Structures are given as structure tokens and as C-alpha cells.
Short mmCIF file of C-alpha atoms in Angstrom, two decimals:
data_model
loop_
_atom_site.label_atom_id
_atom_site.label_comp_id
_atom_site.label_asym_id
_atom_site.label_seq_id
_atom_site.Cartn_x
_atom_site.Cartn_y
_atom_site.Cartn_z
CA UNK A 135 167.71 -86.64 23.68
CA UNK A 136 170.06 -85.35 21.28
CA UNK A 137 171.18 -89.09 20.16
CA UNK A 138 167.20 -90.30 19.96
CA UNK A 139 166.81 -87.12 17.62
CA UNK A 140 169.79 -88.30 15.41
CA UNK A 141 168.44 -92.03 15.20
CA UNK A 142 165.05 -90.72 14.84
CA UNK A 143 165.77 -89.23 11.96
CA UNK A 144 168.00 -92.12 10.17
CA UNK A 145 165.15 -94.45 10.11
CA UNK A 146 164.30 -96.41 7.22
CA UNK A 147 160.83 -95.62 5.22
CA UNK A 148 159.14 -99.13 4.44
CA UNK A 149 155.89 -97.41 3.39
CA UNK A 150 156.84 -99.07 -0.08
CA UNK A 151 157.16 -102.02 0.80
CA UNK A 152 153.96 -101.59 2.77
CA UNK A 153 152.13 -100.79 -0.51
CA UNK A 154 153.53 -103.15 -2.38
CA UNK A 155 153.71 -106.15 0.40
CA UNK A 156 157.06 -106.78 -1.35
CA UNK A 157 160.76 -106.19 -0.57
CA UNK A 158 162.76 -107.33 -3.45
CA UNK A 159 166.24 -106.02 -2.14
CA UNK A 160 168.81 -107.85 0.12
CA UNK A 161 167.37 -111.43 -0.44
CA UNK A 162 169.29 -113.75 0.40
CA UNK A 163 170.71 -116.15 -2.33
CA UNK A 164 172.46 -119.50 -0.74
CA UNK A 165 173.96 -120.27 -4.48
CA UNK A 166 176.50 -118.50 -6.92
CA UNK A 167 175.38 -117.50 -10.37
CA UNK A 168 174.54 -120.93 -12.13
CA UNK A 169 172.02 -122.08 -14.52
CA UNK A 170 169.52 -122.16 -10.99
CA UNK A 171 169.90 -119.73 -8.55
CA UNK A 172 168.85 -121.34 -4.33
CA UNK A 173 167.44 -118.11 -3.10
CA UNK A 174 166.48 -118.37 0.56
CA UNK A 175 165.62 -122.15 0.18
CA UNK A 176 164.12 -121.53 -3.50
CA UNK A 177 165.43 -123.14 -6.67
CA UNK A 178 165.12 -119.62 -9.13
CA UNK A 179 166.08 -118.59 -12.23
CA UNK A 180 168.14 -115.54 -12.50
CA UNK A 181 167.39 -112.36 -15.07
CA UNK A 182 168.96 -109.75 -12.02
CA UNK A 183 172.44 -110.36 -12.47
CA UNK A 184 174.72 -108.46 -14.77
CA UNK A 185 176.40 -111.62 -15.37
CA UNK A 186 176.03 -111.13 -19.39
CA UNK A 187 177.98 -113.92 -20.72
CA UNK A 188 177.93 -116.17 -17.80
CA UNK A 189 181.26 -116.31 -16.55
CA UNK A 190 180.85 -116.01 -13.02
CA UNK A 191 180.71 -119.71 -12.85
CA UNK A 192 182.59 -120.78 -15.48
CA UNK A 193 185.17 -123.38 -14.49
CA UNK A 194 188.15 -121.93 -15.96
CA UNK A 195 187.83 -118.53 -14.16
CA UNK A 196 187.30 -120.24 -10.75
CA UNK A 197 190.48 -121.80 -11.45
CA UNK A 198 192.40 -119.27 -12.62
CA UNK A 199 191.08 -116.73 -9.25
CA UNK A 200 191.91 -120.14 -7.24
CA UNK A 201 195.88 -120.10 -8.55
CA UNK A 202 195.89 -116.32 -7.76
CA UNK A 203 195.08 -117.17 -4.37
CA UNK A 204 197.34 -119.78 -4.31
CA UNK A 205 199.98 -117.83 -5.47
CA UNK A 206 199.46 -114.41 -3.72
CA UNK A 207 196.96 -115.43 -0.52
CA UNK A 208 193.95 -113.62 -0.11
CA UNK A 209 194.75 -109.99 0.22
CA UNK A 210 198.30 -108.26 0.20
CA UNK A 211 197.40 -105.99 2.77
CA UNK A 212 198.50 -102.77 1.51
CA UNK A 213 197.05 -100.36 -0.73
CA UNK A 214 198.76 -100.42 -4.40
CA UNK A 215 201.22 -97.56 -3.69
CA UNK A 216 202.41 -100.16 -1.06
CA UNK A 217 202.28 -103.79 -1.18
CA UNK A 218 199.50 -104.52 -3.72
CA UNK A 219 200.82 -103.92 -6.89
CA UNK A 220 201.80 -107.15 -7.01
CA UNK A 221 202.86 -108.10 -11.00
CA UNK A 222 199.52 -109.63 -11.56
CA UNK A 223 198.01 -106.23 -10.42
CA UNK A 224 200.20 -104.73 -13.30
CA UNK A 225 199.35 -107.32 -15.89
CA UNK A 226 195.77 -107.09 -16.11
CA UNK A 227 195.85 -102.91 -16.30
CA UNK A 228 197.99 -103.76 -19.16
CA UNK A 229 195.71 -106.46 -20.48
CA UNK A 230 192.42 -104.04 -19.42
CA UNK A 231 194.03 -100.95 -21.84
CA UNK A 232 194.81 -103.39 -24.83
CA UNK A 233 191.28 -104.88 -24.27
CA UNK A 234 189.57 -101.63 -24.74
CA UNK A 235 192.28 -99.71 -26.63
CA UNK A 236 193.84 -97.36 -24.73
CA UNK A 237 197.55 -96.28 -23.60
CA UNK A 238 197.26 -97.38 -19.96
CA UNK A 239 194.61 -98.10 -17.49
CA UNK A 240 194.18 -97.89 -13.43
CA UNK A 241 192.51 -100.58 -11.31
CA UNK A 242 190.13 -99.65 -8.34
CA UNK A 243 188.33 -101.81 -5.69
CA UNK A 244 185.31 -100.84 -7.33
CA UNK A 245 183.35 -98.85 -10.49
CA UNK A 246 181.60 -96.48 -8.00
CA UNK A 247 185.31 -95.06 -6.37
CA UNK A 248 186.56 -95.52 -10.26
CA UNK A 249 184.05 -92.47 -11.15
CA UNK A 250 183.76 -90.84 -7.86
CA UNK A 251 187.75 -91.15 -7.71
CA UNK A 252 188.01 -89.79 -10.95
CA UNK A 253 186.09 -86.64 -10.88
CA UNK A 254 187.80 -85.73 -7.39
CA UNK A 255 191.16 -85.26 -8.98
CA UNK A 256 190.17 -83.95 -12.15
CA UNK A 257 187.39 -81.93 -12.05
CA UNK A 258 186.75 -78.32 -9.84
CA UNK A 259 185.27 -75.10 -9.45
CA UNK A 260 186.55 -73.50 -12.82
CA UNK A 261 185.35 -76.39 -14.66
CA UNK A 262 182.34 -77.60 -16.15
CA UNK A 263 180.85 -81.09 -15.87
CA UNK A 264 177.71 -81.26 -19.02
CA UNK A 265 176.33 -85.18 -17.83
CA UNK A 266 173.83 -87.11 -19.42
CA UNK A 267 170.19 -86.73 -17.20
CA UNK A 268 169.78 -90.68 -16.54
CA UNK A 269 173.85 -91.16 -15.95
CA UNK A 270 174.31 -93.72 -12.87
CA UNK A 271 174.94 -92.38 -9.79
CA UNK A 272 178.13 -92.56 -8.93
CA UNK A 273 178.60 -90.39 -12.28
CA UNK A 274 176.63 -87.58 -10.31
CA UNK A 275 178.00 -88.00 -6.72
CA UNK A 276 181.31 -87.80 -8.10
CA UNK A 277 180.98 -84.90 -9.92
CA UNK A 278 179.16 -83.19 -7.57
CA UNK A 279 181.57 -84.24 -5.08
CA UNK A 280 183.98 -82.33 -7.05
CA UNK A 281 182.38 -78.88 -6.70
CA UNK A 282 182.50 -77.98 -10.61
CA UNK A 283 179.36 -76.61 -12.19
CA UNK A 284 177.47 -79.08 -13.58
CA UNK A 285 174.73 -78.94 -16.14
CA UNK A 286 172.48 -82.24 -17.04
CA UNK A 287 171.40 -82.66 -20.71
CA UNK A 288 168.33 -84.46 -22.11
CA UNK A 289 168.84 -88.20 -22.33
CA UNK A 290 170.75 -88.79 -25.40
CA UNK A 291 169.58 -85.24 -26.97
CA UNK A 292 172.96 -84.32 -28.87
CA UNK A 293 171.23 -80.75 -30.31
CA UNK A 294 170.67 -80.48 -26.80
CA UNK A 295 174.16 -81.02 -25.59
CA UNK A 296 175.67 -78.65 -28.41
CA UNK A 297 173.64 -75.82 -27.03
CA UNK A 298 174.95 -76.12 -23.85
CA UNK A 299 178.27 -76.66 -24.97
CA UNK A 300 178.06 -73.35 -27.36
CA UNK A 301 176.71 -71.36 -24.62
CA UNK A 302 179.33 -72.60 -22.68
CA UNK A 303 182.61 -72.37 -24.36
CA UNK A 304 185.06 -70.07 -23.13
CA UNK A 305 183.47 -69.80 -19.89
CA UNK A 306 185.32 -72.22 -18.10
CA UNK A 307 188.67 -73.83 -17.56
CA UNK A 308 187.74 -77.13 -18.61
CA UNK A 309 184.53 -78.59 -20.03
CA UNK A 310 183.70 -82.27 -19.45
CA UNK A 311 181.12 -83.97 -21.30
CA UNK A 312 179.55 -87.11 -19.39
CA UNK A 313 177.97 -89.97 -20.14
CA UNK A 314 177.17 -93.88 -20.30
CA UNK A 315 178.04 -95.87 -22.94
CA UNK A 316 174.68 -98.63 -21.89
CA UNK A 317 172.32 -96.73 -19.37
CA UNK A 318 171.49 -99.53 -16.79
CA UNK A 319 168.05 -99.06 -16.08
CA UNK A 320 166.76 -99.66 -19.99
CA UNK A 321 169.74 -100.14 -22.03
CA UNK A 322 169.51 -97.15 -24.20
CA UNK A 323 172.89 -96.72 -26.01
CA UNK A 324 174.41 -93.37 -25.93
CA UNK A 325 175.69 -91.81 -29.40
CA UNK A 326 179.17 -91.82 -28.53
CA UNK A 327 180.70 -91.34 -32.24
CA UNK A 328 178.67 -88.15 -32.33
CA UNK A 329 179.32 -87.11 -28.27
CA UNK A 330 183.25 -87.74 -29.16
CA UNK A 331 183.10 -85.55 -32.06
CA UNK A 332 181.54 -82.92 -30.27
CA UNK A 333 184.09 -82.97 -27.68
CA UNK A 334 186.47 -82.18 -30.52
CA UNK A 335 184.67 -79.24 -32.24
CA UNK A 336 184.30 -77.67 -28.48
CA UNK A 337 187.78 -78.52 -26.69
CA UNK A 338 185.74 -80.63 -24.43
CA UNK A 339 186.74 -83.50 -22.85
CA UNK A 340 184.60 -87.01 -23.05
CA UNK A 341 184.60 -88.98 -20.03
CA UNK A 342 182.44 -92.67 -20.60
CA UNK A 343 181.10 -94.95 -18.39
CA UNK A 344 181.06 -98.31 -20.07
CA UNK A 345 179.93 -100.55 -17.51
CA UNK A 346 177.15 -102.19 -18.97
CA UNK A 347 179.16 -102.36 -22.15
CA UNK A 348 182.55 -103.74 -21.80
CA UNK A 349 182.28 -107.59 -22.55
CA UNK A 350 178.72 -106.95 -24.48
CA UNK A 351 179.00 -104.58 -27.05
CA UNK A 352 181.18 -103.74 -30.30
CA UNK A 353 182.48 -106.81 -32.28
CA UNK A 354 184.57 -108.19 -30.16
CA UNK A 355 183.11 -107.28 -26.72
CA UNK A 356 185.21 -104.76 -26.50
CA UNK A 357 183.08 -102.16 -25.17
CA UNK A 358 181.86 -98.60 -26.41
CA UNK A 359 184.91 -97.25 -28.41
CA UNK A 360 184.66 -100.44 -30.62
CA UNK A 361 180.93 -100.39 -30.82
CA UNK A 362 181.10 -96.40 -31.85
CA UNK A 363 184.31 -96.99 -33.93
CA UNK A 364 185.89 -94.34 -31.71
CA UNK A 365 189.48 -94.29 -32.91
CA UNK A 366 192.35 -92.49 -30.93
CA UNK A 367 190.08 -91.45 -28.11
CA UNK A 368 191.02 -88.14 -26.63
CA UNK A 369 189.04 -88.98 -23.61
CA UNK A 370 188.57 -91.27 -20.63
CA UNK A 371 187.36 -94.13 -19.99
CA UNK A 372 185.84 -95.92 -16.64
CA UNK A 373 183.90 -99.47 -16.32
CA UNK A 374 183.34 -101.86 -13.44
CA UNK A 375 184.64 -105.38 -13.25
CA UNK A 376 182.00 -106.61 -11.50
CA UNK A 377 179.31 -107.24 -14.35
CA UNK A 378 180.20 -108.73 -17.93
CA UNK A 379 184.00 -109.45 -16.75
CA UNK A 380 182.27 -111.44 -13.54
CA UNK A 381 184.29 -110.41 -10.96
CA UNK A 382 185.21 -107.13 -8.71
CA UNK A 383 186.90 -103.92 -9.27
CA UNK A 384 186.88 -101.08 -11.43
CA UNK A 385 188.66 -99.36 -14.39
CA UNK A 386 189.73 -95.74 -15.71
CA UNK A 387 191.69 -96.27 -18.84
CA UNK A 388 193.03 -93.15 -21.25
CA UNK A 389 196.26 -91.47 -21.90
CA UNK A 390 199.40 -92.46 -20.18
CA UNK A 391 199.89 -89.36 -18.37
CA UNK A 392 196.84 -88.36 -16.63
CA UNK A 393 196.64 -91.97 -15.11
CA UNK A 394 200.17 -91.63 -13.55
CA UNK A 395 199.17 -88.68 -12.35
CA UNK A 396 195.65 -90.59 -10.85
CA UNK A 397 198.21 -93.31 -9.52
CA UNK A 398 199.58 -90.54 -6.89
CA UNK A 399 196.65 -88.50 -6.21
CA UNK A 400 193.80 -90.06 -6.32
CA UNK A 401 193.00 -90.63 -2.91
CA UNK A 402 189.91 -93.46 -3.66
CA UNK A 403 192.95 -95.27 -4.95
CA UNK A 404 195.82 -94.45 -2.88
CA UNK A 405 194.50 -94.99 0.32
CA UNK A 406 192.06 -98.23 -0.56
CA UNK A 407 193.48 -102.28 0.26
CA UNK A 408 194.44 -103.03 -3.35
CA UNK A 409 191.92 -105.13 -5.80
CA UNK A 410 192.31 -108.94 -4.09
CA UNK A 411 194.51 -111.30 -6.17
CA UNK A 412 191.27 -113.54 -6.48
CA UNK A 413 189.77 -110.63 -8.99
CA UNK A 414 192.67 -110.25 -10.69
CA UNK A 415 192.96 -113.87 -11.66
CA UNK A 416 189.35 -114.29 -12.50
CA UNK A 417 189.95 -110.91 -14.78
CA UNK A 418 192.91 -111.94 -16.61
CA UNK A 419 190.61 -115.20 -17.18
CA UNK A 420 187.73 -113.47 -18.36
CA UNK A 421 189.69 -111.07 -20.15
CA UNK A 422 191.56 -113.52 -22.42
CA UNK A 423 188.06 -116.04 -22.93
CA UNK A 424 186.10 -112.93 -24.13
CA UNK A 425 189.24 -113.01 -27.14
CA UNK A 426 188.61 -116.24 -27.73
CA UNK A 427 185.09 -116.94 -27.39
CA UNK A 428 183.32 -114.30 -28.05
CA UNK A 429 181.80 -114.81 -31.11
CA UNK A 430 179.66 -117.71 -29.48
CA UNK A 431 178.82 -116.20 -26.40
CA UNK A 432 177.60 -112.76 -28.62
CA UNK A 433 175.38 -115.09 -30.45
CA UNK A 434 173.31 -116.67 -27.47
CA UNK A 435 173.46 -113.32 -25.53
CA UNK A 436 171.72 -111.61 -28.47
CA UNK A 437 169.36 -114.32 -29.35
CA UNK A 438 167.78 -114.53 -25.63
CA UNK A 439 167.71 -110.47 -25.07
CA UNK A 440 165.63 -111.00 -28.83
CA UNK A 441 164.03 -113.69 -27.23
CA UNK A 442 162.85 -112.05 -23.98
CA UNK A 443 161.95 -109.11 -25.51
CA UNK A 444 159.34 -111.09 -27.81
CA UNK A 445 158.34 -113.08 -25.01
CA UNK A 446 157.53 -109.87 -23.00
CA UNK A 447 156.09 -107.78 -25.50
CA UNK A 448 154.10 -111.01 -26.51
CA UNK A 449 152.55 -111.01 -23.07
CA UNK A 450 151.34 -107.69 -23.17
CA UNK A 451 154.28 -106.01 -21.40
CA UNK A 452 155.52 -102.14 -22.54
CA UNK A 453 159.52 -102.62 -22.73
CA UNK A 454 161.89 -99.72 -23.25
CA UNK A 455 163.68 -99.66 -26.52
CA UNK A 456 166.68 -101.43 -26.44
CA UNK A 457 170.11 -101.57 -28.21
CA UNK A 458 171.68 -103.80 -25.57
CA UNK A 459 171.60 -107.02 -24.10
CA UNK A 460 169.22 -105.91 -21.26
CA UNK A 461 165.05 -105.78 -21.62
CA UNK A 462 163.38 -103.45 -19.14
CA UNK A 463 159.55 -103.82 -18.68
CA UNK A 464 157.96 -100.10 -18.33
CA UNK A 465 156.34 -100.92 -15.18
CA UNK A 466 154.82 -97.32 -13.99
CA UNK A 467 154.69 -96.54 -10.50
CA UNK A 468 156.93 -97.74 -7.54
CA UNK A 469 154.67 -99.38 -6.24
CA UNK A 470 153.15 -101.32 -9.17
CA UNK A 471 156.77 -102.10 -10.20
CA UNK A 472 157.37 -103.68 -6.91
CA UNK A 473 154.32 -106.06 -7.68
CA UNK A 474 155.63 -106.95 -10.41
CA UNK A 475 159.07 -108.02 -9.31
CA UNK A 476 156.83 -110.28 -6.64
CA UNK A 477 154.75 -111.48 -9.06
CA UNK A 478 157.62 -112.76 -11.20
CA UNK A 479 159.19 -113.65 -8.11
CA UNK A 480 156.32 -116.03 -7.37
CA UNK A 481 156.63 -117.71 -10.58
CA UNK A 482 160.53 -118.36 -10.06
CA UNK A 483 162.25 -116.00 -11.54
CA UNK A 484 164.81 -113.15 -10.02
CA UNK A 485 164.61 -109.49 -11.88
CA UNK A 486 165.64 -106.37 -10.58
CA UNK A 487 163.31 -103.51 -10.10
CA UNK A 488 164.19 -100.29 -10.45
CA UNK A 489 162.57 -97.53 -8.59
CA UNK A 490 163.07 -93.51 -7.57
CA UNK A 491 165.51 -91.99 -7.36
CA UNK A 492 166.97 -95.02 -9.81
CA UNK A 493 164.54 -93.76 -12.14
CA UNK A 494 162.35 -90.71 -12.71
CA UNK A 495 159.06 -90.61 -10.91
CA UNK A 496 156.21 -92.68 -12.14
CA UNK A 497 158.92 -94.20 -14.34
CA UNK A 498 159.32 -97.97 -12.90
CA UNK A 499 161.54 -100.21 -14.49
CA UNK A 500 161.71 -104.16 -14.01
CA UNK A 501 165.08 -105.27 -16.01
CA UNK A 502 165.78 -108.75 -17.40
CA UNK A 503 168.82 -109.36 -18.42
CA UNK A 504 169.24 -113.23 -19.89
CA UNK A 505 173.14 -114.45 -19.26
CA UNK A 506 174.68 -116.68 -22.25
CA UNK A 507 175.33 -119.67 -20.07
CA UNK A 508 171.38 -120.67 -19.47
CA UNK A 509 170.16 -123.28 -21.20
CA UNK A 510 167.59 -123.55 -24.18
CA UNK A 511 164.99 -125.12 -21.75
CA UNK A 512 165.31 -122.45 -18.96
CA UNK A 513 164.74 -119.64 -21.67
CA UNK A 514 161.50 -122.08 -22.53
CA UNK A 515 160.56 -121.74 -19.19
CA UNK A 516 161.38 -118.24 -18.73
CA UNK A 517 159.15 -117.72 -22.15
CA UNK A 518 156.40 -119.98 -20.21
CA UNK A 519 156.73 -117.59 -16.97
CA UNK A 520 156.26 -114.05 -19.16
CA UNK A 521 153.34 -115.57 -20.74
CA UNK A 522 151.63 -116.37 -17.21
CA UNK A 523 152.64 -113.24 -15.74
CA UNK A 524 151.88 -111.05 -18.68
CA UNK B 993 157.19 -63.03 -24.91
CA UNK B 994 156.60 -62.18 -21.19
CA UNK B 995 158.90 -63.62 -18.29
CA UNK B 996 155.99 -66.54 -17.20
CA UNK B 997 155.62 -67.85 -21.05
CA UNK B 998 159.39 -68.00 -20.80
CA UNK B 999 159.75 -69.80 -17.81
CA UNK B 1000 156.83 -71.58 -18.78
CA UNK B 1001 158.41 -72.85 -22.17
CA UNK B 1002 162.38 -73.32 -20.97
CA UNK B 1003 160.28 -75.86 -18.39
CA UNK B 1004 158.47 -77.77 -20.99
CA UNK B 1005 162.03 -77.62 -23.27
CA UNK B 1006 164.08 -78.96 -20.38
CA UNK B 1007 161.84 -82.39 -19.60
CA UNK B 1008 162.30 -85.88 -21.27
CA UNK B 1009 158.62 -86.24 -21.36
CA UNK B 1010 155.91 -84.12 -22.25
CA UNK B 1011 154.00 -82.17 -19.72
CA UNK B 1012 151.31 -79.45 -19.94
CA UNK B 1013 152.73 -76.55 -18.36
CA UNK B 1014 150.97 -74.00 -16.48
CA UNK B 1015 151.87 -71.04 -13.72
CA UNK B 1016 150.19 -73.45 -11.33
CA UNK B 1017 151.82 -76.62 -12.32
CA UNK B 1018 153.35 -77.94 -9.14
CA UNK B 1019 157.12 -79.18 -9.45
CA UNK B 1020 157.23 -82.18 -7.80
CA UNK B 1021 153.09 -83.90 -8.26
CA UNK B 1022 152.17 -82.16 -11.88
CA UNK B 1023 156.06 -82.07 -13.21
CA UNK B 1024 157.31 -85.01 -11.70
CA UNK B 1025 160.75 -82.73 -11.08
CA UNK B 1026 163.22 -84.07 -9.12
CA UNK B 1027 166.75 -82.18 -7.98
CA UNK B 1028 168.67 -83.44 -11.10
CA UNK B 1029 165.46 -82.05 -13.11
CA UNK B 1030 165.63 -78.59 -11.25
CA UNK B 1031 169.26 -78.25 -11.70
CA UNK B 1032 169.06 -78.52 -15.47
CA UNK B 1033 165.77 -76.06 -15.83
CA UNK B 1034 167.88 -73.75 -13.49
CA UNK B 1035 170.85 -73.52 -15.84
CA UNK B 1036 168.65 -73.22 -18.25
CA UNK B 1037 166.86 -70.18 -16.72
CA UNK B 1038 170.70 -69.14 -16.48
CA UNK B 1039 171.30 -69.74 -20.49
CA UNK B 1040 168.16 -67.68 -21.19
CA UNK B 1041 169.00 -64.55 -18.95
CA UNK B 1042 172.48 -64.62 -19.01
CA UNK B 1043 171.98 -65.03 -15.14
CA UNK B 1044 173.81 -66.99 -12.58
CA UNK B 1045 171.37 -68.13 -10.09
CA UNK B 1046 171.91 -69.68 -6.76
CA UNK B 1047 170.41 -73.56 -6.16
CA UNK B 1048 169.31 -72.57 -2.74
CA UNK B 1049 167.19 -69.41 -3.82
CA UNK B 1050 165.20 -71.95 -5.58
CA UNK B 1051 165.08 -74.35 -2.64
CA UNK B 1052 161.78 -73.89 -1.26
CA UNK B 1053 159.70 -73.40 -4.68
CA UNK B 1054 156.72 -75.30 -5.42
CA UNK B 1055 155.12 -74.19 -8.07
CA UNK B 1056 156.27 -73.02 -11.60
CA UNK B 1057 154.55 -69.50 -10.90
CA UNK B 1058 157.06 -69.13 -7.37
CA UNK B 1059 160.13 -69.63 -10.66
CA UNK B 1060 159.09 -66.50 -12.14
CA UNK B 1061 158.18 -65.20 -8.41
CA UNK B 1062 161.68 -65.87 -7.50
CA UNK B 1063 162.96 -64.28 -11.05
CA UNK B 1064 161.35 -61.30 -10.65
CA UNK B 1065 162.70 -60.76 -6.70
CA UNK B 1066 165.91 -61.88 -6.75
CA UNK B 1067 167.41 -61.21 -10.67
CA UNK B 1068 164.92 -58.27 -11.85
CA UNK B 1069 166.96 -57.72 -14.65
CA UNK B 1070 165.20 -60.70 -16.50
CA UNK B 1071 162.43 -58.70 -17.10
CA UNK B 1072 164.29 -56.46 -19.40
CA UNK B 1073 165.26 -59.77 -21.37
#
């Protein structure tokens, strides 16, 4: 009785996909990320991935991840205070903090640990954690996860966040301020210049997410402290691998010292199987193409988000403001933004819906987020699609 | 200012969008509040009365009128605010 009383109560709610007569999660896709997509038998185009600049296919990356398997075999086994910090594993934290500018940097098997990792080891009871309202989850869980007080601010509000940081100073051991450099759902940018100057004036300490902005955003892809012109950073810094850099993992990068310290007691870390040699070849790849290429990838990134977002608003659709390369369609209720996914669905193309607790109630989002390596004619199409959905 | 126009306002001050506020508002259909919401209008209630409240005090409200219901029971000093 007792065990039917714990299943009972771990079972899934499908009343939204009732409503909507939709799923849109866990398809199955038979392909990689290419200029098609085969999802479960179905030749689609794909605006879900957070493959920004297309490199999850690109030749050269497969080949370099191919010689790292070669090289070092699948896994090393071990966690990286044992047998995986192999010299590759070394190279591309060194590569990682040149890439964004910073003394040192940590890899982790993945962004989520990276920021739940993070705030477990640095973060607790006498501190203060002052986090953006829409900041991804693992921001939250980890922080919360730490036990510190933690106070949300209004999305972006920076007269907001100096209250709370003037009401707060003094009362705690350490204040942290919190945020995203890209927020995922509608690719708001946060004012990080300003954030990182008010971390200054109040002794805080400025901890950025730049996951949706590594590889996209400042002149050289090089993520939020180039974008902001951020220069000697006084902060930390965390991103995932796994979305403009095409591959796996994630990053904290920041001063020399605290990530040594990470390195022995950061238990996400120290007791997870080391970041595959696979990843760290495709990194390194990605890494050193973003330095070479970026210009030209930036161009055709930038000129499909524009692209999309005419197409969209063209068709009638509400879209969130946007300083990034992703377009997210205001889509309403859960529900309704479910329909929509299926409807674009129907018509061939993949996007990804967001719904609570992803986003505030009554606050659907359906994101599109055009990768550099499609084609003119399958932004034509794409164009054609929005017009016939719309 | 009496305690339910304060509560009333530091709710409409701590949400991205804007609502009409009212003593009967409910949280979660009329606010649209979720627990990330409630945390920040809670430390909000603790900026304004120099209070330090406890989340699970709070856990069973509904409406914005059991907020000031709650105030009054478990932190009277906010009416001397």
C-alpha cells in the first residue's frame, strides 16, 4: 500500500497535452543537426536547437572529436582529480579562459552542475544571493541548494537591484548578484556593464551565466564581458558547452584562486566521470574556428534572427524584444503555445515551446532560433512557413 | 498609509507586469504569482517593515487580504510602521 501511495503520487500530468492534443518534448530525431533534421521518419527543418553557428556538424569538429577518441578512447574512467585530466582536459580550460578573458577556468560534465556546483561551495547561510526573476533554473536550484538568503529582482530592473543591494549592505557576509548574460526563453540581454559596476559600488560579487552568449555575442563571439566591455572582471563566470560551442560540458571561469579551490571541493566536479575526450576535441575545434571565422558566421546569424523576426512579425505574430540571436513568438497560454509548436510542427519545422514553470503563467513562449549553417532557400522556406502559419 | 494599501502597493511594485491589485486579488488566478514571485514580494514585505518573515507562515495564503491577515498575526509590529 505504502509503495502504490509513493507511485501514485509520482505520476505524470498529461492534462496539457490533453488540451493541446500535442506533446512537443522527447521526439525522437533519427538525424544530427544538419541543414534537414529526420525527425521520427520526417524530413524537418530545425529552429529548436541552440546550435547558433552551426557547428555541430561541421566537418572539421567531427574530425577533430574523432582524433580525441582516437587518441584518448572514449572515456578515461575516472573523475578529473583521478584519471581524466588528461592534457587535452587542461588545454581547452586554458583555451576556454583566454577565449572569454579570464585567469583560469574549470570544466564540468555539464552547465546545470557548473551553476549548481558553483553555488554549493561558495555560497551559505550568512550570505546573500540577489538573482535576476527569469534566471534559468539551474541558477535557482543551485542557489537555493546552497541555503543562503536569496532575494529575486525585477527582470533587468537595475534601480530595482540597487535598492535591494542598499538595503542590504552590511547585513551579510557576502552578497552575490546573479544573472544571465542572454535569458533563454526571449533573448533579453542583461545590462551587465551597469550590474558589474554595481557590484563594485556595493562589495558585491557578480556571478554570470553566459550560456546563450558565449560564441554569439560581443565582437568576436566572445561572450558577455566582450559584448558589455567588462574589463578586469572581479566576478565569475559560468556557460555551457553544449549550445553555440556544439558540444557537451560546462564552464566556471574567474580568478585563479577560487577555481583551485573549486578543483578540490566542489563535489559536482570531484566526484563526476571527467568531460569525454570526444567534447574536448570538438571544443578545442570550435573554440579555435569561432577565432577564425567569426566574422562570417556573425553576419548570417544576425541576418536570419533579422530575418525571422520580420517574417514573424510580418505574419501577425507578437515576438519579445530581442538583442540576441534568438526570436520568441509571445504565444499566451500553455496550452495555445503548445498549438502552436504543432501547428508549426505540421508545416515542417522544429521550435521549442516554452511553458510554466519555464515561463511565468499565461506567458507562453515559442523560440526560433535560425543556426548560420542553413541555407538561403531553407530560410525562404522557413519565411514561406511563418507566412502560412501566421 | 494603512498596512493593506501597503501590502497592496509593495505587490503591484514587486510584479513584471501590471496588475490591478485589490484585498481580494487571489495570488495564484488574479496575480499570476508563482513561488519565485512570492519570495521576492516577501522580502519585500521584509524591506518595508524591517521584518524577517518565515516562507512557510506564508505557505497556505491565497489571497492578498490573508498577506496583511498574516502581518497583522504573526509580526504586529508592522502596524506601528
Amino acid at each position: 500500500m505504502e509503495l502504490e501511495q509513493f507511485y501514485g503520487r509520482l505520476v505524470l500530468d498529461r492534462s496539457l497535452e490533453v488540451a493541446s492534443g500535442w506533446n512537443p518534448y522527447y521526439r525522437k530525431l533519427e538525424s544530427g543537426l544538419a541543414e534537414r533534421v529526420s525527425v521520427e521518419g520526417r524530413e524537418m527543418i530545425d529552429l529548436a536547437s541552440n546550435n547558433y553557428l552551426g557547428l555541430a556538424g561541421d566537418p572539421r569538429v567531427k574530425a577533430a572529436s574523432i582524433a580525441a577518441v582516437e587518441c584518448y578512447g572514449t572515456s578515461l574512467c575516472g573523475t578529473p582529480v583521478a584519471t581524466g585530466s588528461i592534457d587535452l582536459y587542461r588545454l581547452v580550460e586554458e583555451q576556454l579562459a583566454s577565449f572569454v578573458g579570464l585567469e583560469d577556468a574549470l570544466l564540468l560534465p555539464s552547465g546545470y552542475q557548473a551553476n549548481t556546483g558553483l553555488f554549493a561551495v561558495i555560497a551559505g547561510k550568512e550570505d546573500l544571493v540577489v538573482v535576476d526573476h527569469y534566471a534559468h533554473s539551474s541558477l535557482v536550484q543551485g542557489i537555493r541548494q546552497a541555503g543562503c538568503k536569496i532575494r529575486p529582482f525585477l527582470h533587468n530592473n537595475l534601480e530595482y537591484l540597487e535598492k535591494v543591494l542598499n538595503q542590504s549592505a552590511g547585513r551579510y557576509r557576502q552578497i552575490f548578484i546573479v544573472t544571465e548574460s542572454v535569458f533563454s526563453t526571449e533573448g533579453s540581454i542583461a545590462p551587465f556593464k551597469e550590474i558589474v559596476e554595481l557590484a563594485r559600488r556595493y562589495e558585491a560579487l557578480p556571478v554570470v551565466d553566459d550560456s546563450h552568449g558565449i560564441g554569439v555575442i560581443g565582437a568576436g563571439g566572445h561572450g558577455v564581458l566582450e559584448a558589455a566591455g567588462v574589463q578586469d572582471y572581479p566576478g565569475i563566470y559560468t556557460a555551457s558547452l553544449g549550445k553555440a560551442l556544439a558540444n557537451a560540458g560546462g564552464v566556471i571561469a574567474g580568478k585563479r584562486g577560487l577555481l583551485d579551490y573549486l578543483r578540490y571541493y566542489c563535489p559536482h566536479l570531484v566526484y563526476s566521470t571527467a568531460l569525454a575526450p570526444a567534447a574536448l576535441g570538438g571544443i578545442a575545434q570550435v573554440l579555435t574556428l569561432i577565432e577564425e571565422e567569426f566574422q562570417d558566421i556573425r553576419e548570417r546569424l544576425w541576418r536570419y534572427k533579422e530575418q525571422l523576426a520580420t517574417a514573424l512579425t510580418g505574419a501577425g505574430f507578437m515576438i519579445a524584444p530581442s538583442a540576441s540571436a534568438i526570436n520568441s513568438i509571445l504565444a499566451g497560454e500553455a496550452v495555445e503555445t503548445l498549438r502552436l509548436a504543432r501547428r508549426f510542427y505540421e508545416h515542417g519545422v522544429l521550435t521549442t515551446p516554452f511553458v510554466p514553470p519555464s515561463v511565468p503563467a499565461n506567458e507562453g513562449r515559442l523560440r526560433l532560433i535560425a543556426g548560420a549553417h542553413l541555407p538561403e532557400d531553407t530560410m525562404e522556406k522557413v519565411i514561406q512557413i511563418i507566412a502560412k502559419v501566421g | 498609509m494603512s498596512l493593506e494599501a501597503k501590502v497592496v502597493a509593495i505587490i503591484a511594485a514587486n510584479r513584471e507586469k501590471q496588475y490591478e491589485v485589490t484585498l481580494e486579488s487571489d495570488l495564484v488566478a488574479d496575480l499570476e504569482i508563482d513561488s519565485f514571485d512570492k519570495l521576492m514580494i516577501l522580502s519585500a514585505l521584509e524591506d518595508e517593515f524591517g521584518i524577517t518573515v518565515d516562507e512557510d507562515d506564508f505557505s497556505q495564503i491565497k489571497t492578498v487580504n490573508d498577506i496583511v491577515t498574516n502581518l497583522r498575526e504573526r509580526y504586529p509590529e508592522v502596524e506601528e510602521q
